[in-house]
Amino acid sequence: MTPTISIIIPAYNVARFVDRGISSLMAQTCGDFEVIIVDDGSTDGVTPSACDTMATRYDNISVIHKPNGGVGSARNCGIDNAKGEYVGFFDIDDLIEPDMINRCKECIRTDLPDMLIFGYRESSDSYPTIDFRFTPHSVTSNNGLRDIFKDNLMGITIPNGFVWNKVYRRQFLLDNSLRFNNDAIQQDEIFNLSCYACANKVTVLPDILYNYFVYDAGNNRSRYIAGRLEIYRNVMNAFKNLLSFWHLNCRQTDNYIYRRFMLGVIICLDSNIPHPGSGLNHKERRGAVSEIFNDRDVRQAVEHLRSNKTMSFDIVSKTYISAIRHRSQTLYRWARILSSLRNAAKPAVLFFKRR
């Protein structure tokens, strides 16, 4: 018998996306699946009723209303209450392909994996649509997963920190106490890295089954997030821990990890510290910038990137890195000016150029 799948949807003030997102789910060619919407204490006065309406319209949808605890707590709540043998995660502002669940069930029936990974499409108003396809694999041991991780799953060539392009065996998650944390961003990536350390059977499909939308308004760079640097540090350390566990450290993985971390540092300097939502006055902002300049992990990342001649940076990133290296508030102000000029000319900002 084909194992059942539960799709978990965290919902917080997303009423305008509910109809479209649920319609995408209900258009599946396979109708045998469960949908759990976790209303995470929405405050807009509309989302809870919109979710309840869907539950009355479709027999396979249930809604859990809980106090606000963050997207991680909402997903954990979904895992705890799911009836399916496998769980997947869907962000209500995205769309899925009509054959996603059926395709996943076909692979589950054959392989019974701890994790199933598939391709996705990324769409934005700021740049052309991108299709991300993975090289197909079916591994049956954690050592086999280690062997394909660096070149296929780490994210060096295809971003892969998300949970919505994966399906997980629920008992695998429960047996290994795999839970989401409640960081404001990037809890997906830390969750997946923990899963990789425990998984023995993983199937990777090239099929594009998920449509991910990048919205310029309301993206995570546009809002102030307390403890942002610590979140980026936690992601970096999660990568380091997994690679150390697998004895997989090399120049290529180090370059990727430090580049990712430095991108986060630049976001902190460029938009998070100066953000009005930070509540910092001018003196406090200077102090926060100095703390980043003197942070041990930040300085280690700068020195690593400087020593790597194969990596290139745009002028804004170079100026931020120079400001950190020299602990210079003057260079930091110049970097902010250059960034403002670039943002005015080019809304979609990429800090790093990949060779």
mmCIF file of C-alpha atoms in Angstrom:
data_model
loop_
_atom_site.group_PDB
_atom_site.id
_atom_site.type_symbol
_atom_site.label_atom_id
_atom_site.label_comp_id
_atom_site.label_asym_id
_atom_site.label_seq_id
_atom_site.Cartn_x
_atom_site.Cartn_y
_atom_site.Cartn_z
ATOM 1 C CA MET A 1 0.000 0.000 0.000
ATOM 2 C CA THR A 2 1.349 3.436 -0.919
ATOM 3 C CA PRO A 3 2.280 5.419 2.211
ATOM 4 C CA THR A 4 0.168 8.501 2.769
ATOM 5 C CA ILE A 5 1.566 12.035 2.673
ATOM 6 C CA SER A 6 0.652 14.944 4.915
ATOM 7 C CA ILE A 7 1.293 18.462 3.612
ATOM 8 C CA ILE A 8 1.935 20.969 6.410
ATOM 9 C CA ILE A 9 1.238 24.654 5.791
ATOM 10 C CA PRO A 10 2.318 27.303 8.339
ATOM 11 C CA ALA A 11 0.009 30.315 8.059
ATOM 12 C CA TYR A 12 0.486 33.756 9.551
ATOM 13 C CA ASN A 13 -1.386 36.744 8.081
ATOM 14 C CA VAL A 14 -1.480 35.209 4.593
ATOM 15 C CA ALA A 15 -5.176 35.494 3.751
ATOM 16 C CA ARG A 16 -4.523 36.908 0.263
ATOM 17 C CA PHE A 17 -2.639 33.747 -0.757
ATOM 18 C CA VAL A 18 -4.926 31.102 0.748
ATOM 19 C CA ASP A 19 -7.296 30.604 -2.202
ATOM 20 C CA ARG A 20 -4.523 30.374 -4.788
ATOM 21 C CA GLY A 21 -2.289 28.138 -2.675
ATOM 22 C CA ILE A 22 -5.007 25.687 -1.690
ATOM 23 C CA SER A 23 -6.289 25.572 -5.271
ATOM 24 C CA SER A 24 -2.778 24.536 -6.313
ATOM 25 C CA LEU A 25 -2.851 21.699 -3.775
ATOM 26 C CA MET A 26 -6.315 20.550 -4.688
ATOM 27 C CA ALA A 27 -5.349 20.350 -8.372
ATOM 28 C CA GLN A 28 -3.144 17.329 -7.619
ATOM 29 C CA THR A 29 -3.601 14.332 -9.886
ATOM 30 C CA CYS A 30 -3.502 12.164 -6.758
ATOM 31 C CA GLY A 31 -6.275 12.955 -4.270
ATOM 32 C CA ASP A 32 -5.171 10.737 -1.386
ATOM 33 C CA PHE A 33 -3.265 13.089 0.896
ATOM 34 C CA GLU A 34 -3.742 15.087 4.080
ATOM 35 C CA VAL A 35 -3.385 18.868 4.431
ATOM 36 C CA ILE A 36 -2.742 20.461 7.823
ATOM 37 C CA ILE A 37 -2.904 24.251 7.984
ATOM 38 C CA VAL A 38 -1.334 25.605 11.167
ATOM 39 C CA ASP A 39 -2.628 29.110 11.856
ATOM 40 C CA ASP A 40 0.216 30.520 13.932
ATOM 41 C CA GLY A 41 -1.722 33.149 15.854
ATOM 42 C CA SER A 42 -2.571 35.342 12.856
ATOM 43 C CA THR A 43 -3.507 38.901 13.806
ATOM 44 C CA ASP A 44 -5.028 40.180 10.555
ATOM 45 C CA GLY A 45 -8.523 39.043 11.468
ATOM 46 C CA VAL A 46 -8.897 37.290 8.112
ATOM 47 C CA THR A 47 -6.410 34.427 7.850
ATOM 48 C CA PRO A 48 -8.003 32.189 10.534
ATOM 49 C CA SER A 49 -11.447 32.308 8.890
ATOM 50 C CA ALA A 50 -9.955 31.885 5.399
ATOM 51 C CA CYS A 51 -8.223 28.702 6.583
ATOM 52 C CA ASP A 52 -11.386 27.427 8.284
ATOM 53 C CA THR A 53 -13.326 27.991 5.067
ATOM 54 C CA MET A 54 -10.911 25.707 3.231
ATOM 55 C CA ALA A 55 -11.391 23.018 5.880
ATOM 56 C CA THR A 56 -15.152 23.100 5.341
ATOM 57 C CA ARG A 57 -14.711 23.001 1.571
ATOM 58 C CA TYR A 58 -12.296 20.037 1.409
ATOM 59 C CA ASP A 59 -12.513 16.851 3.490
ATOM 60 C CA ASN A 60 -8.748 16.287 3.547
ATOM 61 C CA ILE A 61 -7.922 19.699 5.080
ATOM 62 C CA SER A 62 -7.767 20.346 8.807
ATOM 63 C CA VAL A 63 -6.809 23.558 10.597
ATOM 64 C CA ILE A 64 -4.943 23.974 13.875
ATOM 65 C CA HIS A 65 -5.147 27.384 15.562
ATOM 66 C CA LYS A 66 -2.295 28.067 17.984
ATOM 67 C CA PRO A 67 -0.701 31.068 19.690
ATOM 68 C CA ASN A 68 2.042 32.727 17.657
ATOM 69 C CA GLY A 69 5.344 30.934 18.043
ATOM 70 C CA GLY A 70 7.037 31.348 14.671
ATOM 71 C CA VAL A 71 7.119 29.266 11.514
ATOM 72 C CA GLY A 72 9.340 26.651 13.154
ATOM 73 C CA SER A 73 6.845 25.984 15.938
ATOM 74 C CA ALA A 74 4.033 25.833 13.372
ATOM 75 C CA ARG A 75 5.861 23.192 11.360
ATOM 76 C CA ASN A 76 6.672 21.203 14.500
ATOM 77 C CA CYS A 77 2.976 21.314 15.425
ATOM 78 C CA GLY A 78 2.131 19.961 11.978
ATOM 79 C CA ILE A 79 4.625 17.099 12.330
ATOM 80 C CA ASP A 80 3.179 16.181 15.733
ATOM 81 C CA ASN A 81 -0.379 16.049 14.384
ATOM 82 C CA ALA A 82 0.203 14.552 10.941
ATOM 83 C CA LYS A 83 -1.390 11.194 10.121
ATOM 84 C CA GLY A 84 0.679 10.512 7.013
ATOM 85 C CA GLU A 85 3.726 8.285 6.969
ATOM 86 C CA TYR A 86 5.517 11.106 5.120
ATOM 87 C CA VAL A 87 5.320 14.855 5.617
ATOM 88 C CA GLY A 88 5.992 17.681 3.198
ATOM 89 C CA PHE A 89 5.922 21.438 3.692
ATOM 90 C CA PHE A 90 4.181 24.016 1.543
ATOM 91 C CA ASP A 91 4.473 27.799 1.779
ATOM 92 C CA ILE A 92 1.046 29.149 0.912
ATOM 93 C CA ASP A 93 2.429 31.956 -1.301
ATOM 94 C CA ASP A 94 4.030 29.395 -3.646
ATOM 95 C CA LEU A 95 2.549 26.852 -6.086
ATOM 96 C CA ILE A 96 3.145 23.154 -6.703
ATOM 97 C CA GLU A 97 2.989 21.125 -9.885
ATOM 98 C CA PRO A 98 -0.176 18.988 -10.320
ATOM 99 C CA ASP A 99 1.780 15.715 -10.232
ATOM 100 C CA MET A 100 3.969 16.503 -7.205
ATOM 101 C CA ILE A 101 2.266 14.233 -4.696
ATOM 102 C CA ASN A 102 1.736 11.424 -7.167
ATOM 103 C CA ARG A 103 5.390 11.552 -8.237
ATOM 104 C CA CYS A 104 6.525 11.506 -4.621
ATOM 105 C CA LYS A 105 4.288 8.538 -3.867
ATOM 106 C CA GLU A 106 5.759 6.595 -6.781
ATOM 107 C CA CYS A 107 9.276 7.049 -5.391
ATOM 108 C CA ILE A 108 8.223 6.368 -1.821
ATOM 109 C CA ARG A 109 6.578 3.118 -2.864
ATOM 110 C CA THR A 110 9.826 1.985 -4.512
ATOM 111 C CA ASP A 111 12.547 3.352 -2.228
ATOM 112 C CA LEU A 112 10.965 4.057 1.196
ATOM 113 C CA PRO A 113 13.481 6.880 1.735
ATOM 114 C CA ASP A 114 14.052 8.888 4.885
ATOM 115 C CA MET A 115 14.159 11.954 2.648
ATOM 116 C CA LEU A 116 13.000 12.612 -0.906
ATOM 117 C CA ILE A 117 14.424 15.671 -2.694
ATOM 118 C CA PHE A 118 13.164 17.149 -5.975
ATOM 119 C CA GLY A 119 13.774 20.084 -8.290
ATOM 120 C CA TYR A 120 12.026 23.442 -8.242
ATOM 121 C CA ARG A 121 11.405 26.591 -10.242
ATOM 122 C CA GLU A 122 12.265 30.056 -8.877
ATOM 123 C CA SER A 123 10.283 33.049 -10.133
ATOM 124 C CA SER A 124 10.655 36.768 -9.447
ATOM 125 C CA ASP A 125 9.639 40.081 -10.962
ATOM 126 C CA SER A 126 13.289 41.166 -10.774
ATOM 127 C CA TYR A 127 14.978 38.459 -12.844
ATOM 128 C CA PRO A 128 14.118 35.634 -15.292
ATOM 129 C CA THR A 129 12.630 32.381 -14.037
ATOM 130 C CA ILE A 130 15.237 29.764 -13.110
ATOM 131 C CA ASP A 131 14.779 25.982 -13.173
ATOM 132 C CA PHE A 132 16.841 24.043 -10.625
ATOM 133 C CA ARG A 133 17.247 20.329 -11.393
ATOM 134 C CA PHE A 134 19.251 17.908 -9.282
ATOM 135 C CA THR A 135 21.239 14.953 -10.556
ATOM 136 C CA PRO A 136 19.121 11.851 -9.769
ATOM 137 C CA HIS A 137 20.410 9.592 -7.003
ATOM 138 C CA SER A 138 19.181 6.830 -4.748
ATOM 139 C CA VAL A 139 21.469 6.292 -1.770
ATOM 140 C CA THR A 140 21.037 3.584 0.842
ATOM 141 C CA SER A 141 23.528 4.612 3.529
ATOM 142 C CA ASN A 142 24.688 7.734 5.321
ATOM 143 C CA ASN A 143 28.113 7.226 3.755
ATOM 144 C CA GLY A 144 26.451 7.216 0.345
ATOM 145 C CA LEU A 145 24.718 10.483 1.210
ATOM 146 C CA ARG A 146 28.046 11.961 2.269
ATOM 147 C CA ASP A 147 29.559 10.974 -1.080
ATOM 148 C CA ILE A 148 27.005 12.966 -3.094
ATOM 149 C CA PHE A 149 26.461 15.854 -0.669
ATOM 150 C CA LYS A 150 29.224 18.263 -1.654
ATOM 151 C CA ASP A 151 28.621 18.211 -5.392
ATOM 152 C CA ASN A 152 24.851 17.729 -5.413
ATOM 153 C CA LEU A 153 23.077 18.789 -2.217
ATOM 154 C CA MET A 154 25.211 21.245 -0.258
ATOM 155 C CA GLY A 155 24.012 24.256 -2.224
ATOM 156 C CA ILE A 156 27.222 25.222 -3.988
ATOM 157 C CA THR A 157 25.645 24.958 -7.438
ATOM 158 C CA ILE A 158 21.915 24.654 -6.625
ATOM 159 C CA PRO A 159 20.442 26.380 -3.539
ATOM 160 C CA ASN A 160 19.045 23.567 -1.424
ATOM 161 C CA GLY A 161 18.444 24.785 2.111
ATOM 162 C CA PHE A 162 14.660 24.695 1.761
ATOM 163 C CA VAL A 163 12.176 22.186 3.178
ATOM 164 C CA TRP A 164 9.464 22.670 0.542
ATOM 165 C CA ASN A 165 11.405 20.733 -2.124
ATOM 166 C CA LYS A 166 11.622 17.695 0.146
ATOM 167 C CA VAL A 167 9.417 15.025 1.694
ATOM 168 C CA TYR A 168 10.416 13.370 4.986
ATOM 169 C CA ARG A 169 9.482 10.036 6.536
ATOM 170 C CA ARG A 170 7.661 11.132 9.676
ATOM 171 C CA GLN A 171 8.935 8.290 11.883
ATOM 172 C CA PHE A 172 12.498 9.148 10.816
ATOM 173 C CA LEU A 173 11.970 12.680 12.139
ATOM 174 C CA LEU A 174 10.415 11.441 15.382
ATOM 175 C CA ASP A 175 13.019 8.732 16.032
ATOM 176 C CA ASN A 176 15.859 11.232 15.650
ATOM 177 C CA SER A 177 14.126 14.119 17.478
ATOM 178 C CA LEU A 178 14.484 16.299 14.395
ATOM 179 C CA ARG A 179 12.697 19.584 15.056
ATOM 180 C CA PHE A 180 12.683 23.111 13.689
ATOM 181 C CA ASN A 181 14.125 25.930 15.742
ATOM 182 C CA ASN A 182 12.371 29.288 15.933
ATOM 183 C CA ASP A 183 14.941 31.542 14.276
ATOM 184 C CA ALA A 184 13.233 34.239 12.213
ATOM 185 C CA ILE A 185 15.027 33.069 9.054
ATOM 186 C CA GLN A 186 16.954 30.045 7.752
ATOM 187 C CA GLN A 187 15.571 27.506 10.199
ATOM 188 C CA ASP A 188 14.984 25.298 7.125
ATOM 189 C CA GLU A 189 18.686 24.959 6.464
ATOM 190 C CA ILE A 190 19.669 23.974 9.998
ATOM 191 C CA PHE A 191 16.810 21.448 10.045
ATOM 192 C CA ASN A 192 17.982 19.854 6.797
ATOM 193 C CA LEU A 193 21.609 19.699 7.886
ATOM 194 C CA SER A 194 20.493 17.823 11.009
ATOM 195 C CA CYS A 195 18.469 15.449 8.824
ATOM 196 C CA TYR A 196 21.450 14.727 6.571
ATOM 197 C CA ALA A 197 23.514 13.604 9.567
ATOM 198 C CA CYS A 198 20.882 10.965 10.432
ATOM 199 C CA ALA A 199 19.464 9.852 7.071
ATOM 200 C CA ASN A 200 20.412 6.503 5.552
ATOM 201 C CA LYS A 201 18.080 6.335 2.556
ATOM 202 C CA VAL A 202 17.716 9.411 0.349
ATOM 203 C CA THR A 203 16.187 9.667 -3.122
ATOM 204 C CA VAL A 204 16.959 12.669 -5.327
ATOM 205 C CA LEU A 205 14.750 13.431 -8.321
ATOM 206 C CA PRO A 206 15.485 15.814 -11.193
ATOM 207 C CA ASP A 207 11.753 16.550 -11.621
ATOM 208 C CA ILE A 208 10.644 20.154 -11.081
ATOM 209 C CA LEU A 209 7.675 19.787 -8.747
ATOM 210 C CA TYR A 210 7.586 23.074 -6.808
ATOM 211 C CA ASN A 211 7.258 26.723 -7.844
ATOM 212 C CA TYR A 212 8.968 29.126 -5.461
ATOM 213 C CA PHE A 213 8.156 32.838 -5.701
ATOM 214 C CA VAL A 214 10.589 35.540 -4.578
ATOM 215 C CA TYR A 215 8.704 38.684 -3.591
ATOM 216 C CA ASP A 216 10.704 41.928 -3.484
ATOM 217 C CA ALA A 217 8.282 43.492 -1.037
ATOM 218 C CA GLY A 218 8.541 41.909 2.389
ATOM 219 C CA ASN A 219 11.619 39.775 1.703
ATOM 220 C CA ASN A 220 13.793 39.045 4.703
ATOM 221 C CA ARG A 221 16.363 41.714 3.804
ATOM 222 C CA SER A 222 13.702 44.422 3.894
ATOM 223 C CA ARG A 223 12.862 43.900 7.568
ATOM 224 C CA TYR A 224 14.796 44.227 10.775
ATOM 225 C CA ILE A 225 15.601 40.912 12.447
ATOM 226 C CA ALA A 226 17.069 40.898 15.931
ATOM 227 C CA GLY A 227 20.046 38.570 16.312
ATOM 228 C CA ARG A 228 20.522 38.323 12.556
ATOM 229 C CA LEU A 229 24.288 37.782 12.785
ATOM 230 C CA GLU A 230 23.802 34.944 15.279
ATOM 231 C CA ILE A 231 21.414 33.226 12.876
ATOM 232 C CA TYR A 232 23.995 33.358 10.084
ATOM 233 C CA ARG A 233 26.625 32.116 12.513
ATOM 234 C CA ASN A 234 24.394 29.204 13.538
ATOM 235 C CA VAL A 235 23.939 28.206 9.890
ATOM 236 C CA MET A 236 27.686 28.362 9.282
ATOM 237 C CA ASN A 237 28.356 26.235 12.371
ATOM 238 C CA ALA A 238 25.683 23.718 11.344
ATOM 239 C CA PHE A 239 27.476 23.273 8.015
ATOM 240 C CA LYS A 240 30.831 22.936 9.777
ATOM 241 C CA ASN A 241 29.445 20.364 12.218
ATOM 242 C CA LEU A 242 28.003 18.182 9.460
ATOM 243 C CA LEU A 243 31.162 18.358 7.353
ATOM 244 C CA SER A 244 33.299 17.567 10.395
ATOM 245 C CA PHE A 245 31.034 14.611 11.228
ATOM 246 C CA TRP A 246 31.557 13.351 7.694
ATOM 247 C CA HIS A 247 35.292 14.272 7.560
ATOM 248 C CA LEU A 248 34.442 16.186 4.401
ATOM 249 C CA ASN A 249 36.238 19.502 4.866
ATOM 250 C CA CYS A 250 38.006 20.863 1.797
ATOM 251 C CA ARG A 251 38.784 24.177 0.126
ATOM 252 C CA GLN A 252 35.585 24.119 -1.939
ATOM 253 C CA THR A 253 33.300 23.596 1.065
ATOM 254 C CA ASP A 254 35.182 26.173 3.160
ATOM 255 C CA ASN A 255 34.851 28.740 0.373
ATOM 256 C CA TYR A 256 31.118 28.156 0.150
ATOM 257 C CA ILE A 257 30.540 28.331 3.901
ATOM 258 C CA TYR A 258 32.558 31.517 4.407
ATOM 259 C CA ARG A 259 31.069 33.203 1.356
ATOM 260 C CA ARG A 260 27.577 32.443 2.641
ATOM 261 C CA PHE A 261 28.471 33.781 6.074
ATOM 262 C CA MET A 262 30.053 36.929 4.655
ATOM 263 C CA LEU A 263 26.934 37.586 2.584
ATOM 264 C CA GLY A 264 24.980 37.490 5.827
ATOM 265 C CA VAL A 265 27.467 39.845 7.504
ATOM 266 C CA ILE A 266 27.082 42.321 4.657
ATOM 267 C CA ILE A 267 23.287 42.170 4.967
ATOM 268 C CA CYS A 268 23.667 42.967 8.678
ATOM 269 C CA LEU A 269 25.848 45.980 7.909
ATOM 270 C CA ASP A 270 23.963 47.143 4.843
ATOM 271 C CA SER A 271 20.329 46.886 5.888
ATOM 272 C CA ASN A 272 19.765 45.370 9.331
ATOM 273 C CA ILE A 273 21.733 47.700 11.613
ATOM 274 C CA PRO A 274 20.604 50.882 9.772
ATOM 275 C CA HIS A 275 16.980 49.694 9.638
ATOM 276 C CA PRO A 276 14.530 52.012 11.455
ATOM 277 C CA GLY A 277 13.082 48.947 13.146
ATOM 278 C CA SER A 278 16.353 48.359 15.000
ATOM 279 C CA GLY A 279 15.540 51.224 17.375
ATOM 280 C CA LEU A 280 19.230 52.144 17.494
ATOM 281 C CA ASN A 281 20.410 55.729 17.650
ATOM 282 C CA HIS A 282 23.506 56.906 15.770
ATOM 283 C CA LYS A 283 25.912 56.066 18.594
ATOM 284 C CA GLU A 284 24.394 52.633 19.125
ATOM 285 C CA ARG A 285 24.584 51.875 15.402
ATOM 286 C CA ARG A 286 28.294 52.732 15.386
ATOM 287 C CA GLY A 287 28.733 50.412 18.340
ATOM 288 C CA ALA A 288 26.861 47.591 16.600
ATOM 289 C CA VAL A 289 29.032 48.045 13.487
ATOM 290 C CA SER A 290 32.194 47.952 15.634
ATOM 291 C CA GLU A 291 31.022 44.727 17.262
ATOM 292 C CA ILE A 292 30.761 43.124 13.829
ATOM 293 C CA PHE A 293 34.181 44.495 12.844
ATOM 294 C CA ASN A 294 35.702 42.813 15.904
ATOM 295 C CA ASP A 295 33.745 39.575 15.813
ATOM 296 C CA ARG A 296 36.134 36.620 15.678
ATOM 297 C CA ASP A 297 34.124 34.607 13.144
ATOM 298 C CA VAL A 298 33.661 37.639 10.916
ATOM 299 C CA ARG A 299 37.370 38.389 10.894
ATOM 300 C CA GLN A 300 38.202 34.753 10.214
ATOM 301 C CA ALA A 301 35.824 34.777 7.245
ATOM 302 C CA VAL A 302 37.363 37.977 5.862
ATOM 303 C CA GLU A 303 40.872 36.561 6.070
ATOM 304 C CA HIS A 304 39.802 33.312 4.435
ATOM 305 C CA LEU A 305 38.113 35.098 1.545
ATOM 306 C CA ARG A 306 41.066 37.449 1.067
ATOM 307 C CA SER A 307 43.421 34.504 0.812
ATOM 308 C CA ASN A 308 41.313 32.845 -1.875
ATOM 309 C CA LYS A 309 42.251 34.327 -5.228
ATOM 310 C CA THR A 310 39.571 32.372 -7.136
ATOM 311 C CA MET A 311 36.677 34.383 -5.696
ATOM 312 C CA SER A 312 35.562 37.749 -7.046
ATOM 313 C CA PHE A 313 33.415 40.429 -5.432
ATOM 314 C CA ASP A 314 31.600 43.482 -6.696
ATOM 315 C CA ILE A 315 32.730 46.950 -5.633
ATOM 316 C CA VAL A 316 30.166 47.264 -2.839
ATOM 317 C CA SER A 317 31.126 43.943 -1.262
ATOM 318 C CA LYS A 318 34.825 44.789 -1.589
ATOM 319 C CA THR A 319 34.240 48.066 0.230
ATOM 320 C CA TYR A 320 32.327 46.370 3.049
ATOM 321 C CA ILE A 321 35.040 43.735 3.393
ATOM 322 C CA SER A 322 37.747 46.442 3.449
ATOM 323 C CA ALA A 323 35.790 48.294 6.129
ATOM 324 C CA ILE A 324 35.709 45.143 8.250
ATOM 325 C CA ARG A 325 39.354 44.335 7.636
ATOM 326 C CA HIS A 326 40.523 47.839 8.627
ATOM 327 C CA ARG A 327 37.802 48.342 11.254
ATOM 328 C CA SER A 328 37.013 51.585 9.438
ATOM 329 C CA GLN A 329 33.750 53.454 10.029
ATOM 330 C CA THR A 330 34.711 55.785 7.156
ATOM 331 C CA LEU A 331 34.933 52.896 4.685
ATOM 332 C CA TYR A 332 31.678 51.586 6.097
ATOM 333 C CA ARG A 333 29.950 54.890 5.281
ATOM 334 C CA TRP A 334 31.365 54.741 1.741
ATOM 335 C CA ALA A 335 30.048 51.198 1.355
ATOM 336 C CA ARG A 336 26.587 52.360 2.451
ATOM 337 C CA ILE A 337 26.687 55.203 -0.108
ATOM 338 C CA LEU A 338 27.759 52.853 -2.904
ATOM 339 C CA SER A 339 25.061 50.377 -1.917
ATOM 340 C CA SER A 340 22.380 53.089 -1.975
ATOM 341 C CA LEU A 341 23.469 54.211 -5.435
ATOM 342 C CA ARG A 342 23.420 50.654 -6.727
ATOM 343 C CA ASN A 343 20.029 49.901 -5.203
ATOM 344 C CA ALA A 344 18.575 52.977 -6.853
ATOM 345 C CA ALA A 345 19.860 51.796 -10.230
ATOM 346 C CA LYS A 346 19.268 48.070 -9.807
ATOM 347 C CA PRO A 347 16.510 46.824 -7.475
ATOM 348 C CA ALA A 348 17.619 43.203 -7.489
ATOM 349 C CA VAL A 349 20.904 43.202 -5.619
ATOM 350 C CA LEU A 350 23.397 40.354 -5.709
ATOM 351 C CA PHE A 351 26.367 40.858 -3.432
ATOM 352 C CA PHE A 352 28.532 38.131 -4.836
ATOM 353 C CA LYS A 353 29.519 37.259 -8.366
ATOM 354 C CA ARG A 354 30.045 33.559 -8.937
ATOM 355 C CA ARG A 355 32.726 32.368 -11.285
#
